[in-house]
Amino acid sequence: MEVYQSDNHFIIVDGNHFLWCSRVDGSLKAETGNFYPPVNAVCIGIVHGVVGKVKAHTDSEWKLILIKNQSHVGHILETHDIFQINKIAILSLSGLEPTELGLSPCPRHHREQGSQISLPQATSKPLQKTWNSVKSAVENVKPKKKEVKDKEKFERRIYEELLKLFNESNSFYYSLTFDLTNSIQRQYTNDKPADEPLWKQADERFFWNQYLLKELLESNDEAAKHWIVPIIQGFIQNELCLMEFDINKSLTPTGTVMFDSARFQKDPLKYWLTIISRRSRHRAGTRSKKRGLEESGACANYVETEQILQFPPHLVSFVQVRGSVPVFWSQSGFKYRPPPRLEKVFMIDYTFAISH
């Protein structure tokens, strides 16, 4: 995917799909067809996908989160590729010149392979002039200096934590053709049309970037579905395994063969083993900070782990879930003293445990 910078937009282009990201109001608009870059538009590099957009504060500008680096971790059901997000880039959707993103160069527009791209300077002088005028007018009604400082500190911390979460954990995964949010059983037993987009079939408990894609999800625009890719947090490993046989081990203590050796399969058998751990986005805190249920029925630290064994034509899936005890309770500290404290009466706990 190529990223273009123009006076009023950042445009992400993927074949005949393109996403217009406004630098004026932060809105997103998806379109399809032939792409004709605006006048003075410059390609600033390539990305691998869109995580979504976020705003740290109601008075802040929108930030667009892009997948900067990814790695292929395997495939499931032979044809569906799975990718791990290794690094993201946060692009400010404002009239100000963006900071260096360190995007990989686009092969079509940049001959010097391997070098990082410097963002174009002074490509939006009219917009910059307007922005400076608005900024100057707004500054006439400045909030208190401490409030501004606290707000900037808060925003900086939010985006630093966001970068750390994606760039250091290596725990976010996605697939363009397979629903990672649902187990094999749920996929085979749901009543939704098979040709429905993945994001419409996704289990919202494990759809980690659902809120970040809210604008596109609510747009009801057919062109927007190309940019909506559910991302899960957890762990995925996919391995091709060999099952080797030794006919000597099939002999009884007396030396007789336990079965017909002529029909015995001597060549190694191959099978795929995949493990997918899905962490719920509801009450997803460390055990020292999140305990028990919330009123929606979601319990803290809920993880669904699925083991998939594929030995064509056979496919076997085993699902195990874990989470905090599904009642309203709390505990201070890491040890058994003081003991956990139940916060509701039995019938309230029972009611919400049933919804869980």
XYZ file of C-alpha atoms in Angstrom:
356
model
C 0.000 0.000 0.000
C 1.324 3.407 -0.997
C 0.862 6.498 1.168
C 0.509 9.859 -0.575
C 0.669 13.273 1.055
C -1.211 16.172 -0.519
C -2.262 19.604 0.706
C -5.540 18.433 2.212
C -5.232 14.657 2.526
C -3.151 11.617 3.146
C -4.222 8.979 0.620
C -3.566 5.269 1.095
C -3.631 3.361 -2.187
C -3.985 -0.413 -2.518
C -4.534 -1.363 -6.156
C -7.872 0.100 -7.191
C -8.844 0.821 -3.576
C -7.901 4.124 -1.962
C -8.636 5.741 1.389
C -8.781 9.528 1.664
C -7.737 10.714 5.139
C -8.576 14.385 5.618
C -5.942 16.683 7.121
C -8.665 19.248 7.829
C -11.182 17.345 9.966
C -9.667 13.839 10.247
C -12.507 12.138 8.354
C -11.997 8.962 6.300
C -13.490 8.312 2.866
C -13.027 5.064 0.928
C -13.272 4.892 -2.861
C -12.592 2.409 -5.654
C -11.578 2.802 -9.287
C -8.608 4.389 -10.994
C -6.470 6.562 -8.745
C -5.326 9.934 -10.012
C -3.063 11.662 -7.451
C -3.948 15.271 -6.611
C -1.685 18.051 -7.800
C 1.528 18.204 -5.724
C 0.757 14.835 -4.072
C 3.932 12.978 -3.095
C 4.336 9.291 -2.256
C 5.978 9.144 1.182
C 6.349 5.359 1.484
C 4.537 2.064 1.846
C 2.532 0.465 4.652
C 0.807 -2.902 5.065
C -2.566 -1.931 6.464
C -4.715 0.405 8.519
C -5.271 -0.285 12.223
C -7.675 2.640 12.643
C -7.716 6.188 13.945
C -7.602 7.506 17.487
C -7.904 10.764 19.391
C -6.274 11.030 22.826
C -8.378 13.997 23.907
C -11.595 15.602 22.675
C -9.650 18.733 21.724
C -6.826 16.837 19.999
C -6.391 16.133 16.310
C -7.046 12.664 14.947
C -4.156 10.240 14.557
C -4.114 7.485 11.936
C -2.473 4.201 12.977
C -0.786 2.334 10.115
C 0.962 -1.043 9.976
C 4.567 -0.128 9.254
C 6.219 -3.567 9.490
C 4.747 -7.054 9.534
C 5.965 -10.655 9.407
C 4.361 -13.773 7.991
C 3.911 -16.315 10.797
C 2.210 -19.105 8.875
C -1.000 -20.101 7.202
C -4.162 -21.849 8.293
C -6.270 -24.322 6.311
C -3.461 -24.291 3.725
C -4.532 -21.111 1.947
C -5.035 -18.345 4.519
C -1.937 -16.312 5.418
C -1.484 -14.996 8.962
C 0.593 -11.910 9.753
C 2.074 -10.499 12.938
C 2.262 -6.724 13.414
C 5.846 -5.771 14.276
C 5.699 -1.980 14.079
C 3.119 0.742 13.618
C 3.357 4.362 12.508
C 1.147 7.118 13.918
C 0.255 9.779 11.370
C -1.235 13.075 12.536
C -4.292 14.076 10.486
C -3.734 17.824 10.676
C -2.478 20.668 8.520
C 0.870 20.642 10.290
C 3.833 19.001 8.607
C 4.066 15.405 9.898
C 7.078 14.120 11.756
C 9.377 11.520 10.242
C 7.551 8.194 10.000
C 10.456 6.050 8.807
C 8.306 4.285 6.202
C 9.914 1.917 3.729
C 10.438 3.507 0.295
C 7.972 2.783 -2.474
C 9.653 0.798 -5.300
C 7.624 2.640 -7.939
C 8.522 6.127 -6.789
C 11.870 5.766 -5.045
C 14.855 4.236 -6.782
C 17.138 4.302 -3.757
C 16.106 1.037 -2.114
C 16.782 0.508 1.572
C 16.798 4.201 2.467
C 14.247 5.839 4.697
C 12.006 8.493 3.250
C 12.092 12.127 4.256
C 8.707 13.766 4.197
C 8.272 16.588 1.683
C 8.728 20.055 3.077
C 6.532 23.063 2.345
C 4.174 21.131 0.060
C 1.104 22.731 1.586
C 1.882 26.427 1.997
C -1.710 27.654 1.504
C -3.041 25.116 4.000
C -0.190 25.871 6.396
C -0.974 29.590 6.202
C -4.648 28.945 6.964
C -3.716 26.613 9.803
C -1.391 29.214 11.325
C -4.156 31.843 11.144
C -6.626 29.567 12.900
C -4.012 28.602 15.464
C -3.204 32.258 16.121
C -6.889 33.098 16.624
C -7.398 30.186 18.982
C -4.353 31.132 21.024
C -6.035 34.425 21.917
C -8.289 32.385 24.192
C -5.591 30.285 25.766
C -6.369 27.958 28.629
C -4.149 28.091 31.639
C -0.545 27.168 30.993
C -0.691 24.250 33.441
C -3.775 22.815 31.697
C -2.001 22.910 28.330
C 1.071 21.281 29.803
C -0.953 18.539 31.475
C -2.883 17.870 28.281
C 0.291 17.614 26.195
C 1.846 15.324 28.779
C -1.263 13.125 28.778
C -1.336 12.891 24.961
C 2.367 12.126 24.768
C 1.984 9.335 27.291
C -1.016 7.837 25.444
C 0.824 7.661 22.115
C 4.027 6.398 23.710
C 2.062 3.590 25.356
C 0.312 2.845 22.071
C 3.623 2.563 20.227
C 5.042 0.405 22.993
C 1.987 -1.869 22.957
C 2.248 -2.601 19.238
C 6.003 -2.318 18.655
C 7.316 -4.306 21.608
C 4.731 -6.952 22.449
C 4.594 -8.811 19.098
C 1.123 -9.936 20.152
C -1.141 -8.515 17.435
C -2.165 -10.626 14.439
C -4.427 -10.395 11.420
C -5.419 -12.249 8.267
C -6.937 -10.780 5.132
C -8.869 -13.945 4.259
C -9.527 -15.814 7.535
C -11.545 -14.877 10.622
C -9.044 -15.093 13.486
C -11.603 -13.888 16.035
C -13.739 -17.033 15.772
C -12.907 -20.657 16.505
C -13.314 -23.255 13.769
C -16.513 -24.500 15.408
C -18.103 -21.041 15.548
C -17.209 -20.451 11.912
C -18.846 -23.698 10.817
C -21.973 -23.273 12.931
C -22.803 -19.580 12.456
C -25.791 -18.694 10.308
C -24.196 -15.771 8.495
C -23.762 -15.857 4.694
C -20.417 -17.305 3.621
C -19.709 -14.351 1.331
C -20.183 -11.795 4.106
C -17.085 -9.677 4.889
C -14.842 -10.995 7.670
C -15.503 -8.015 9.927
C -19.252 -8.708 9.874
C -18.607 -12.283 11.026
C -16.046 -11.297 13.675
C -16.514 -11.994 17.387
C -16.482 -8.525 18.923
C -14.816 -9.858 22.103
C -11.571 -10.387 20.186
C -11.905 -7.590 17.579
C -9.280 -5.330 19.156
C -9.369 -2.473 16.632
C -13.160 -2.358 16.352
C -13.471 1.042 18.035
C -10.566 2.465 16.015
C -12.451 1.581 12.816
C -15.781 2.931 14.067
C -16.128 5.570 11.343
C -15.631 3.046 8.537
C -17.830 0.448 10.244
C -20.712 2.898 10.531
C -20.323 4.365 7.052
C -22.299 1.574 5.298
C -20.025 2.233 2.342
C -19.273 -0.797 0.168
C -15.807 0.608 -0.608
C -14.959 0.826 3.113
C -15.019 -2.941 3.703
C -11.623 -3.324 1.997
C -9.998 -1.323 4.804
C -11.726 -3.056 7.724
C -9.460 -5.880 8.906
C -10.043 -7.325 12.408
C -6.907 -7.542 14.551
C -6.582 -9.888 17.521
C -4.211 -9.757 20.465
C -2.704 -12.976 21.745
C -0.385 -15.570 20.265
C -0.319 -17.653 17.073
C 2.065 -20.411 16.033
C 1.711 -22.634 12.987
C 4.003 -25.623 12.359
C 4.265 -28.485 9.871
C 4.885 -31.631 11.934
C 6.096 -35.118 11.000
C 4.856 -38.358 12.508
C 7.580 -40.966 11.960
C 7.085 -44.708 12.364
C 9.527 -47.444 13.352
C 8.251 -50.924 12.463
C 10.626 -52.474 15.006
C 8.625 -50.813 17.766
C 5.509 -52.634 16.584
C 6.862 -56.049 17.613
C 5.607 -57.912 20.664
C 8.066 -59.142 23.324
C 8.076 -62.541 21.564
C 9.094 -60.962 18.261
C 5.787 -61.286 16.442
C 4.336 -58.384 14.499
C 1.313 -56.784 16.176
C -0.325 -56.035 12.812
C 0.128 -56.649 9.111
C 3.476 -54.994 8.319
C 2.773 -55.179 4.575
C -0.026 -52.660 5.044
C 1.917 -50.565 7.517
C 2.605 -46.966 6.502
C 6.384 -46.585 6.797
C 6.731 -43.105 5.322
C 6.398 -40.176 7.743
C 2.971 -38.585 7.907
C 2.692 -34.815 7.730
C 0.166 -32.704 9.596
C -0.258 -29.055 10.494
C -0.545 -27.983 14.112
C -1.745 -24.464 14.910
C -2.298 -22.749 18.239
C -4.274 -19.509 18.493
C -4.706 -17.646 21.776
C -7.269 -14.846 21.661
C -7.273 -12.286 24.439
C -10.601 -10.591 25.105
C -10.628 -6.800 24.832
C -13.126 -6.544 27.716
C -11.549 -6.023 31.155
C -8.171 -6.856 29.678
C -5.903 -5.898 32.541
C -3.179 -7.602 34.526
C -4.418 -9.842 37.327
C -3.312 -7.325 39.949
C -5.591 -4.649 38.451
C -8.614 -6.479 37.060
C -10.679 -9.087 38.889
C -14.044 -10.768 38.452
C -17.027 -9.672 36.379
C -18.392 -6.462 34.979
C -22.113 -5.849 34.471
C -21.964 -6.869 30.801
C -21.019 -10.382 31.935
C -17.420 -10.129 30.714
C -14.829 -11.397 33.175
C -11.305 -10.100 33.580
C -8.319 -11.568 31.754
C -10.412 -13.807 29.525
C -8.391 -15.826 26.999
C -9.614 -18.382 24.477
C -6.937 -20.826 23.303
C -7.617 -22.998 20.269
C -5.489 -25.919 19.108
C -6.096 -26.875 15.471
C -4.810 -30.125 13.987
C -5.099 -30.469 10.241
C -4.467 -33.915 8.734
C -6.234 -33.810 5.345
C -9.056 -34.526 4.920
C -9.469 -34.329 8.716
C -9.650 -31.127 10.749
C -9.797 -31.168 14.548
C -10.157 -28.158 16.844
C -9.889 -28.114 20.640
C -10.827 -24.929 22.514
C -9.944 -24.062 26.093
C -10.957 -20.866 27.904
C -9.684 -19.215 31.053
C -10.495 -16.067 32.950
C -11.094 -14.552 36.343
C -13.733 -16.156 38.607
C -17.055 -14.878 37.136
C -18.453 -13.129 40.220
C -18.058 -9.592 41.561
C -14.953 -9.684 43.735
C -11.751 -7.796 44.459
C -8.402 -8.396 46.096
C -5.665 -6.003 47.091
C -2.065 -7.047 46.624
C -0.563 -10.164 45.105
C -0.780 -12.567 48.046
C -3.586 -14.457 49.768
C -3.749 -11.926 52.616
C -5.963 -10.022 52.847
C -8.358 -12.591 51.358
C -10.515 -11.813 48.293
C -13.646 -9.791 49.038
C -17.023 -10.622 47.491
C -18.743 -7.368 46.546
C -22.313 -8.478 45.729
C -24.926 -10.780 47.213
C -25.325 -14.284 45.825
C -28.324 -13.636 43.548
C -26.625 -10.683 41.830
C -23.485 -12.739 41.286
C -25.603 -15.606 39.995
C -27.506 -13.397 37.530
C -24.406 -11.908 35.924
C -22.513 -15.208 36.009
C -25.333 -16.679 33.896
C -24.926 -13.857 31.356
C -21.204 -14.622 31.332
